[in-house]
């Protein structure tokens, strides 16, 4: 009797529309244009994805890491996926098979380890375990606003706020460097609920107020787009206008890479602009609260803003002792002073920066405007070269060791 041929089962790459925040990172990172979107959903074009995994690590929510085993002839079409509100259940008869496939977790680790090849850095070896995706758009957590404080000075052009959300009795564990998603109320011009927007947590893991179940965010009211055209940011304006006692729907937490080391003696080199200071504030505050433990390790910060009035946390930062943190401000629009970016300050401190990066216990974090990415990397390269080091050789090592983390927008 002839054996019946095994069904041709494929592991179809999909995007979970419930978790996806439509940030376009996957589409940008796909080298073969296998990801597309319409106004509703982001999808992986069936049959086009070659499982290179370049999109997996950069995705801030993990929505991209979704898979279904299906007979090849019954792969979900693009039109089907564009209409989804949630992922379909695993189809019957499509049991795990295809021994050429690795489990997604293994593929992710492999991708992360392929330094500089599209894979994101793994976390520092001593990072605490992060919880992710505990709350989704279908099942968000509800937080209550317990504070909303303007951080920028009266004369500042930007309105940046420190917003504290209290989760009451709801478990919402976050680590410094993680992000959470905020669901603005209401609907877009097509009548569909607004997509979530991501914000970095600005408070340390034990809460903005220690042992309270609360989380702080650093939010800039968006009044113009990247090209300077007037626009009203839906989520940022919602958040900046919140009053004490108001309710906010929150999803997440997200992020498994941009995490701080926990071992004694670990150094932090932090570079940020504007609201990119949120994770740096969280990490600095974590370390400040542990000063008495004398665990060692140094902190060095490069922080860019238009002027001191525009720099979030300017006052509190200045009060920190110099032996605890080496702070370098870069102001770009102070009258009578030359325009300075963080990369200029890094160059001015080249010898110290190069020695700091070369220390195997130093972990580097860069967060802020997308434009700074290149400039900062170039400044690091120049600093290393001045002292006989080679940045191009060091960077893949730093990434592989979870010692170089970048988050720009
Ligand atoms: P600029 O005065 O040129 O805008 P923002 O206030 O828009 O959030 O920006 C924060 C700081 O980052 C500002 O000082 C801004 O300077 C600066 N900045 C803008 N572009 C870059 C870049 N490519 N690299 C580093 N810093 C930048």
Short mmCIF file of C-alpha atoms and ligand atoms in Angstrom, two decimals:
data_model
loop_
_atom_site.label_atom_id
_atom_site.label_comp_id
_atom_site.label_asym_id
_atom_site.label_seq_id
_atom_site.Cartn_x
_atom_site.Cartn_y
_atom_site.Cartn_z
CA UNK A 1 0.00 0.00 0.00
CA UNK A 2 1.39 3.39 -0.95
CA UNK A 3 2.11 5.74 1.93
CA UNK A 4 0.07 8.93 1.87
CA UNK A 5 2.25 12.03 1.48
CA UNK A 6 2.65 14.10 4.69
CA UNK A 7 0.81 17.43 4.40
CA UNK A 8 3.15 20.28 3.50
CA UNK A 9 2.97 22.25 6.76
CA UNK A 10 4.63 25.66 6.99
CA UNK A 11 5.17 27.91 9.96
CA UNK A 12 3.54 31.12 8.78
CA UNK A 13 4.95 34.35 10.14
CA UNK A 14 2.18 36.68 11.39
CA UNK A 15 1.79 39.86 13.45
CA UNK A 16 -0.49 39.91 16.48
CA UNK A 17 -2.87 42.83 15.82
CA UNK A 18 -3.87 42.94 19.49
CA UNK A 19 -0.33 43.71 20.65
CA UNK A 20 1.03 45.59 17.60
CA UNK A 21 1.34 49.33 18.16
CA UNK A 22 1.79 50.12 14.44
CA UNK A 23 5.18 51.76 14.96
CA UNK A 24 6.50 50.64 11.53
CA UNK A 25 9.74 49.23 13.02
CA UNK A 26 9.17 45.79 11.45
CA UNK A 27 8.50 47.21 8.01
CA UNK A 28 11.62 49.36 8.27
CA UNK A 29 13.79 46.47 9.41
CA UNK A 30 12.64 43.89 6.84
CA UNK A 31 15.40 43.66 4.21
CA UNK A 32 13.12 42.09 1.56
CA UNK A 33 9.94 44.20 1.95
CA UNK A 34 7.92 41.24 3.19
CA UNK A 35 5.98 43.41 5.65
CA UNK A 36 3.29 45.86 4.67
CA UNK A 37 0.37 47.66 6.28
CA UNK A 38 -2.84 49.52 5.70
CA UNK A 39 -4.62 51.90 8.06
CA UNK A 40 -5.76 48.98 10.20
CA UNK A 41 -3.03 46.33 10.44
CA UNK A 42 0.60 45.46 9.82
CA UNK A 43 1.02 42.06 8.14
CA UNK A 44 3.67 39.69 6.81
CA UNK A 45 3.06 38.97 3.13
CA UNK A 46 2.41 35.23 2.86
CA UNK A 47 5.10 33.29 1.06
CA UNK A 48 7.48 36.27 0.88
CA UNK A 49 9.05 36.18 4.37
CA UNK A 50 12.26 34.09 4.36
CA UNK A 51 12.47 33.85 8.18
CA UNK A 52 15.64 35.95 8.39
CA UNK A 53 14.40 37.31 11.74
CA UNK A 54 15.75 40.81 11.17
CA UNK A 55 12.40 42.20 12.34
CA UNK A 56 12.06 40.17 15.54
CA UNK A 57 14.42 41.90 17.95
CA UNK A 58 13.66 45.52 16.97
CA UNK A 59 9.88 45.07 17.57
CA UNK A 60 9.17 46.86 20.85
CA UNK A 61 6.13 44.77 21.79
CA UNK A 62 6.86 41.26 20.51
CA UNK A 63 3.74 41.37 18.28
CA UNK A 64 5.99 40.41 15.35
CA UNK A 65 6.96 37.16 17.05
CA UNK A 66 3.72 35.35 16.10
CA UNK A 67 3.51 32.11 14.18
CA UNK A 68 0.90 29.59 13.08
CA UNK A 69 1.45 26.17 11.55
CA UNK A 70 -0.73 25.83 8.47
CA UNK A 71 -0.85 23.67 5.36
CA UNK A 72 1.04 25.59 2.66
CA UNK A 73 -2.06 25.68 0.46
CA UNK A 74 -4.06 27.31 3.26
CA UNK A 75 -1.72 30.07 4.38
CA UNK A 76 -3.55 33.14 5.65
CA UNK A 77 -3.84 35.62 2.79
CA UNK A 78 -2.89 39.29 3.04
CA UNK A 79 -6.56 40.31 2.83
CA UNK A 80 -7.49 37.95 5.66
CA UNK A 81 -4.72 39.32 7.90
CA UNK A 82 -5.60 42.94 7.14
CA UNK A 83 -9.11 42.30 8.49
CA UNK A 84 -8.04 40.67 11.77
CA UNK A 85 -8.65 42.11 15.23
CA UNK A 86 -6.80 39.19 16.84
CA UNK A 87 -4.78 36.18 15.76
CA UNK A 88 -6.76 33.08 14.76
CA UNK A 89 -6.50 29.94 16.88
CA UNK A 90 -4.06 27.24 15.75
CA UNK A 91 -5.80 25.26 12.97
CA UNK A 92 -6.75 21.68 13.57
CA UNK A 93 -4.51 19.18 11.79
CA UNK A 94 -1.64 21.66 11.75
CA UNK A 95 0.20 20.13 14.65
CA UNK A 96 3.83 21.03 15.19
CA UNK A 97 6.02 19.54 12.52
CA UNK A 98 8.60 20.76 10.05
CA UNK A 99 11.74 19.87 11.91
CA UNK A 100 13.64 22.54 10.01
CA UNK A 101 11.85 25.13 12.17
CA UNK A 102 13.32 26.35 15.44
CA UNK A 103 11.01 27.47 18.25
CA UNK A 104 10.58 31.27 18.08
CA UNK A 105 12.43 31.76 21.39
CA UNK A 106 15.47 29.93 20.05
CA UNK A 107 15.34 31.85 16.79
CA UNK A 108 15.16 35.09 18.74
CA UNK A 109 18.22 34.24 20.79
CA UNK A 110 20.10 33.25 17.65
CA UNK A 111 19.07 36.52 16.02
CA UNK A 112 20.12 38.53 19.08
CA UNK A 113 23.47 36.80 19.19
CA UNK A 114 24.26 37.64 15.57
CA UNK A 115 25.87 40.89 16.57
CA UNK A 116 25.38 43.85 14.32
CA UNK A 117 23.44 41.78 11.80
CA UNK A 118 20.02 43.17 12.53
CA UNK A 119 19.88 41.34 15.85
CA UNK A 120 19.31 43.49 18.90
CA UNK A 121 21.65 43.25 21.90
CA UNK A 122 20.80 40.73 24.57
CA UNK A 123 20.31 42.30 28.01
CA UNK A 124 23.28 42.65 30.40
CA UNK A 125 24.06 39.27 31.93
CA UNK A 126 23.01 40.46 35.40
CA UNK A 127 19.74 42.15 34.33
CA UNK A 128 16.63 41.16 36.25
CA UNK A 129 14.01 39.09 34.46
CA UNK A 130 11.52 41.39 32.68
CA UNK A 131 7.82 40.68 32.47
CA UNK A 132 6.32 41.52 29.07
CA UNK A 133 2.86 41.62 27.46
CA UNK A 134 0.94 41.17 30.70
CA UNK A 135 -1.75 43.54 29.44
CA UNK A 136 -3.00 43.88 25.85
CA UNK A 137 -5.31 46.24 23.97
CA UNK A 138 -8.10 43.71 24.50
CA UNK A 139 -7.28 43.44 28.23
CA UNK A 140 -5.53 46.65 29.35
CA UNK A 141 -4.70 47.55 32.94
CA UNK A 142 -6.36 50.62 34.38
CA UNK A 143 -4.13 53.07 36.24
CA UNK A 144 -5.06 56.19 38.16
CA UNK A 145 -3.11 59.43 37.76
CA UNK A 146 -1.47 60.37 41.03
CA UNK A 147 0.65 63.27 39.74
CA UNK A 148 1.26 65.46 36.71
CA UNK A 149 4.15 67.89 37.07
CA UNK A 150 5.55 70.20 34.41
CA UNK A 151 9.32 69.66 34.10
CA UNK A 152 10.21 72.40 31.65
CA UNK A 153 10.70 76.00 32.75
CA UNK A 154 8.14 78.77 32.30
CA UNK A 155 9.97 80.26 29.35
CA UNK A 156 10.50 76.91 27.61
CA UNK A 157 8.96 76.24 24.21
CA UNK A 158 8.24 72.59 25.03
CA UNK A 159 5.83 71.23 27.62
CA UNK A 160 7.47 68.13 29.13
CA UNK A 161 5.73 66.45 32.05
CA UNK A 162 6.45 63.93 34.76
CA UNK A 163 3.28 61.86 35.01
CA UNK A 164 2.79 59.33 37.78
CA UNK A 165 0.38 56.43 37.26
CA UNK A 166 -0.80 54.35 40.18
CA UNK A 167 -1.80 50.75 39.53
CA UNK A 168 -3.46 50.21 42.91
CA UNK A 169 -3.84 46.47 43.42
CA UNK A 170 -3.10 45.53 39.78
CA UNK A 171 0.24 43.77 39.25
CA UNK A 172 2.29 45.83 36.80
CA UNK A 173 5.96 44.92 37.32
CA UNK A 174 8.38 47.06 35.28
CA UNK A 175 12.15 47.41 35.12
CA UNK A 176 14.19 50.51 34.32
CA UNK A 177 14.53 50.74 30.51
CA UNK A 178 11.21 49.02 29.77
CA UNK A 179 8.32 50.76 28.05
CA UNK A 180 4.57 50.74 28.57
CA UNK A 181 1.81 51.49 26.08
CA UNK A 182 -0.93 54.05 26.69
CA UNK A 183 -4.31 53.66 25.00
CA UNK A 184 -5.72 57.12 24.32
CA UNK A 185 -9.50 57.21 24.66
CA UNK A 186 -11.69 57.82 21.62
CA UNK A 187 -11.36 56.93 17.98
CA UNK A 188 -9.45 58.06 14.92
CA UNK A 189 -10.97 59.70 11.84
CA UNK A 190 -12.11 56.26 10.62
CA UNK A 191 -13.97 55.55 13.84
CA UNK A 192 -11.44 52.96 15.01
CA UNK A 193 -9.93 53.04 18.50
CA UNK A 194 -6.62 54.93 18.66
CA UNK A 195 -3.49 52.78 18.57
CA UNK A 196 -1.41 52.60 21.73
CA UNK A 197 1.66 54.84 22.08
CA UNK A 198 4.82 53.68 23.83
CA UNK A 199 6.54 55.54 26.66
CA UNK A 200 9.72 54.65 28.52
CA UNK A 201 9.34 54.24 32.24
CA UNK A 202 11.10 57.03 34.15
CA UNK A 203 10.92 55.46 37.61
CA UNK A 204 12.89 52.62 39.16
CA UNK A 205 11.47 49.14 39.59
CA UNK A 206 10.24 49.63 43.15
CA UNK A 207 8.07 52.56 42.08
CA UNK A 208 8.29 56.31 41.74
CA UNK A 209 7.46 56.32 45.39
CA UNK A 210 9.25 53.34 46.92
CA UNK A 211 6.95 50.47 47.81
CA UNK A 212 3.98 52.13 46.11
CA UNK A 213 2.61 50.44 43.02
CA UNK A 214 3.26 53.38 40.72
CA UNK A 215 5.19 54.22 37.58
CA UNK A 216 6.41 57.58 36.24
CA UNK A 217 6.57 58.66 32.58
CA UNK A 218 8.32 61.59 30.90
CA UNK A 219 5.94 62.93 28.25
CA UNK A 220 6.46 65.78 25.81
CA UNK A 221 3.33 67.42 24.45
CA UNK A 222 3.55 66.89 20.68
CA UNK A 223 2.47 70.00 18.80
CA UNK A 224 4.40 69.51 15.56
CA UNK A 225 5.58 66.62 13.40
CA UNK A 226 9.19 65.78 12.49
CA UNK A 227 9.10 68.38 9.72
CA UNK A 228 7.81 71.13 12.00
CA UNK A 229 4.25 71.10 10.67
CA UNK A 230 1.59 71.71 13.34
CA UNK A 231 -0.05 68.51 14.58
CA UNK A 232 -1.76 67.54 17.80
CA UNK A 233 -0.26 64.34 19.26
CA UNK A 234 -3.22 62.25 20.38
CA UNK A 235 -1.64 60.35 23.26
CA UNK A 236 0.83 63.01 24.45
CA UNK A 237 -1.87 65.69 24.69
CA UNK A 238 -4.19 63.26 26.46
CA UNK A 239 -1.45 62.47 28.98
CA UNK A 240 -0.23 66.04 29.47
CA UNK A 241 -3.79 67.22 30.19
CA UNK A 242 -4.51 64.53 32.80
CA UNK A 243 -5.48 65.54 36.33
CA UNK A 244 -5.01 63.67 39.56
CA UNK A 245 -7.60 60.89 39.83
CA UNK A 246 -8.09 60.47 36.04
CA UNK A 247 -7.99 56.93 34.65
CA UNK A 248 -5.57 55.67 31.97
CA UNK A 249 -5.64 52.36 30.09
CA UNK A 250 -2.18 50.83 29.91
CA UNK A 251 -0.70 47.84 28.05
CA UNK A 252 2.65 46.07 28.36
CA UNK A 253 5.18 46.14 29.85
CA UNK A 254 7.53 45.76 26.87
CA UNK A 255 11.26 45.39 26.36
CA UNK A 256 13.75 42.63 27.08
CA UNK A 257 17.03 44.21 26.01
CA UNK A 258 17.41 47.86 27.14
CA UNK A 259 17.79 46.81 30.78
CA UNK A 260 20.35 47.78 33.41
CA UNK A 261 22.98 45.49 34.91
CA UNK A 262 22.45 44.51 38.54
CA UNK A 263 25.87 43.32 39.58
CA UNK A 264 28.01 45.42 41.93
CA UNK A 265 30.67 47.45 40.16
CA UNK A 266 28.79 47.83 36.87
CA UNK A 267 29.28 51.23 35.18
CA UNK A 268 26.61 53.06 33.19
CA UNK A 269 27.41 55.37 30.27
CA UNK A 270 24.16 57.15 29.35
CA UNK A 271 23.58 59.44 26.37
CA UNK A 272 20.19 61.08 25.81
CA UNK A 273 18.27 64.02 24.42
CA UNK A 274 14.94 65.43 25.64
CA UNK A 275 12.46 62.78 26.79
CA UNK A 276 15.07 60.13 25.96
CA UNK A 277 16.11 60.93 29.52
CA UNK A 278 13.27 58.78 30.93
CA UNK A 279 15.17 55.46 31.09
CA UNK A 280 18.32 57.29 32.25
CA UNK A 281 16.35 58.91 35.06
CA UNK A 282 14.99 55.48 36.05
CA UNK A 283 18.45 53.87 36.10
CA UNK A 284 20.08 56.82 37.88
CA UNK A 285 17.35 56.85 40.51
CA UNK A 286 17.72 53.10 41.05
CA UNK A 287 21.43 53.58 41.67
CA UNK A 288 20.91 56.72 43.79
CA UNK A 289 18.58 54.87 46.13
CA UNK A 290 21.25 52.21 46.63
CA UNK A 291 24.19 54.56 47.30
CA UNK A 292 24.38 53.49 50.93
CA UNK A 293 25.07 49.90 49.84
CA UNK A 294 28.40 51.08 48.37
CA UNK A 295 28.20 48.56 45.52
CA UNK A 296 30.71 50.47 43.39
CA UNK A 297 30.42 51.29 39.70
CA UNK A 298 30.43 54.71 38.11
CA UNK A 299 27.79 56.70 36.19
CA UNK A 300 28.50 59.05 33.30
CA UNK A 301 25.72 61.03 31.61
CA UNK A 302 25.61 63.07 28.41
CA UNK A 303 22.32 64.94 28.19
CA UNK A 304 21.26 67.23 25.33
CA UNK A 305 18.52 69.86 25.25
CA UNK A 306 17.86 73.22 23.65
CA UNK A 307 18.53 75.09 26.91
CA UNK A 308 18.54 74.43 30.68
CA UNK A 309 14.82 75.41 30.83
CA UNK A 310 14.01 72.72 28.25
CA UNK A 311 15.95 69.97 30.01
CA UNK A 312 13.75 67.59 32.01
CA UNK A 313 15.00 66.88 35.55
CA UNK A 314 17.60 69.69 35.29
CA UNK A 315 17.19 70.78 38.92
CA UNK A 316 17.28 67.33 40.56
CA UNK A 317 20.20 66.25 38.35
CA UNK A 318 22.29 69.19 39.47
CA UNK A 319 21.85 68.18 43.09
CA UNK A 320 23.46 64.76 42.56
CA UNK A 321 27.01 64.53 43.93
CA UNK A 322 29.79 64.59 41.31
CA UNK A 323 31.36 61.45 42.82
CA UNK A 324 28.08 59.61 42.16
CA UNK A 325 27.50 60.76 38.57
CA UNK A 326 29.63 62.59 36.00
CA UNK A 327 27.11 64.85 34.22
CA UNK A 328 27.76 66.54 30.87
CA UNK A 329 25.02 68.82 29.53
CA UNK A 330 24.92 69.90 25.87
CA UNK A 331 22.75 72.91 25.08
CA UNK A 332 22.01 73.75 21.46
CA UNK A 333 20.08 77.02 21.69
CA UNK A 334 21.50 79.21 24.43
CA UNK A 335 22.02 82.75 23.19
CA UNK A 336 25.64 83.82 23.13
CA UNK A 337 26.86 80.22 23.33
CA UNK A 338 27.89 77.90 20.49
CA UNK A 339 25.40 75.17 19.50
CA UNK A 340 26.39 72.01 21.31
CA UNK A 341 25.11 68.46 20.79
CA UNK A 342 25.80 65.44 23.01
CA UNK A 343 28.29 64.18 20.46
CA UNK A 344 30.29 67.41 20.83
CA UNK A 345 30.48 66.88 24.59
CA UNK A 346 31.55 63.24 24.04
CA UNK A 347 34.39 64.48 21.84
CA UNK A 348 35.44 67.02 24.48
CA UNK A 349 35.67 64.17 26.98
CA UNK A 350 37.18 61.72 24.47
CA UNK A 351 39.92 60.30 26.70
CA UNK A 352 37.55 59.66 29.65
CA UNK A 353 34.82 58.25 27.40
CA UNK A 354 37.21 55.90 25.60
CA UNK A 355 38.63 54.60 28.88
CA UNK A 356 35.13 54.17 30.29
CA UNK A 357 33.85 52.21 27.26
CA UNK A 358 36.96 50.04 27.25
CA UNK A 359 36.19 48.97 30.84
CA UNK A 360 34.57 45.52 30.49
CA UNK A 361 32.11 46.46 33.22
CA UNK A 362 30.70 49.48 31.36
CA UNK A 363 27.20 49.32 29.81
CA UNK A 364 26.23 51.96 27.23
CA UNK A 365 22.70 53.35 26.74
CA UNK A 366 21.67 55.82 24.03
CA UNK A 367 18.11 57.15 23.91
CA UNK A 368 16.51 60.09 22.12
CA UNK A 369 16.16 61.60 18.66
CA UNK A 370 16.83 59.29 15.72
CA UNK A 371 19.21 61.88 14.28
CA UNK A 372 21.62 61.46 17.19
CA UNK A 373 22.24 57.76 16.46
CA UNK A 374 24.86 58.33 13.76
CA UNK A 375 26.42 61.35 15.44
CA UNK A 376 26.89 59.59 18.77
CA UNK A 377 28.33 56.44 17.18
CA UNK A 378 30.75 58.64 15.22
CA UNK A 379 31.76 60.50 18.39
CA UNK A 380 32.42 57.17 20.16
CA UNK A 381 34.47 56.03 17.16
CA UNK A 382 36.50 59.27 17.20
CA UNK A 383 37.04 59.03 20.97
CA UNK A 384 38.28 55.45 20.66
CA UNK A 385 40.55 56.27 17.73
CA UNK A 386 42.17 59.14 19.63
CA UNK A 387 43.25 56.70 22.28
CA UNK A 388 44.34 53.94 19.92
CA UNK A 389 41.14 51.88 20.16
CA UNK A 390 38.97 50.68 17.30
CA UNK A 391 35.22 51.28 17.67
CA UNK A 392 34.27 49.19 14.63
CA UNK A 393 35.88 46.13 16.23
CA UNK A 394 34.54 46.88 19.70
CA UNK A 395 30.89 47.54 18.78
CA UNK A 396 29.96 43.96 17.77
CA UNK A 397 31.56 42.74 21.02
CA UNK A 398 29.63 45.29 23.08
CA UNK A 399 26.39 44.23 21.39
CA UNK A 400 27.08 40.55 21.88
CA UNK A 401 27.78 41.14 25.56
CA UNK A 402 24.59 43.18 26.06
CA UNK A 403 26.68 46.28 26.69
CA UNK A 404 25.37 48.63 23.97
CA UNK A 405 21.72 49.63 23.84
CA UNK A 406 20.08 52.06 21.51
CA UNK A 407 16.53 53.41 21.49
CA UNK A 408 15.72 56.26 19.14
CA UNK A 409 12.52 57.69 17.69
P1 LIG B 1 18.40 71.48 18.07
O1 LIG B 1 18.50 72.80 18.76
O2 LIG B 1 19.26 71.43 16.84
O3 LIG B 1 16.99 71.08 17.81
P2 LIG B 1 14.25 68.47 21.18
O4 LIG B 1 14.14 69.65 22.08
O5 LIG B 1 13.76 68.74 19.78
O6 LIG B 1 13.65 67.24 21.77
O7 LIG B 1 15.81 68.16 21.01
C1 LIG B 1 16.63 67.86 22.11
C2 LIG B 1 18.04 68.25 21.79
O8 LIG B 1 18.59 67.37 20.80
C3 LIG B 1 18.13 69.64 21.21
O9 LIG B 1 19.24 70.28 21.81
C4 LIG B 1 18.36 69.40 19.74
O10 LIG B 1 19.05 70.44 19.09
C5 LIG B 1 19.24 68.17 19.84
N1 LIG B 1 19.41 67.50 18.53
C6 LIG B 1 18.71 67.66 17.39
N2 LIG B 1 19.21 66.88 16.41
C7 LIG B 1 20.26 66.22 16.94
C8 LIG B 1 21.21 65.28 16.42
N3 LIG B 1 21.18 64.86 15.17
N4 LIG B 1 22.16 64.80 17.28
C9 LIG B 1 22.21 65.21 18.57
N5 LIG B 1 21.35 66.09 19.10
C10 LIG B 1 20.39 66.60 18.30
#
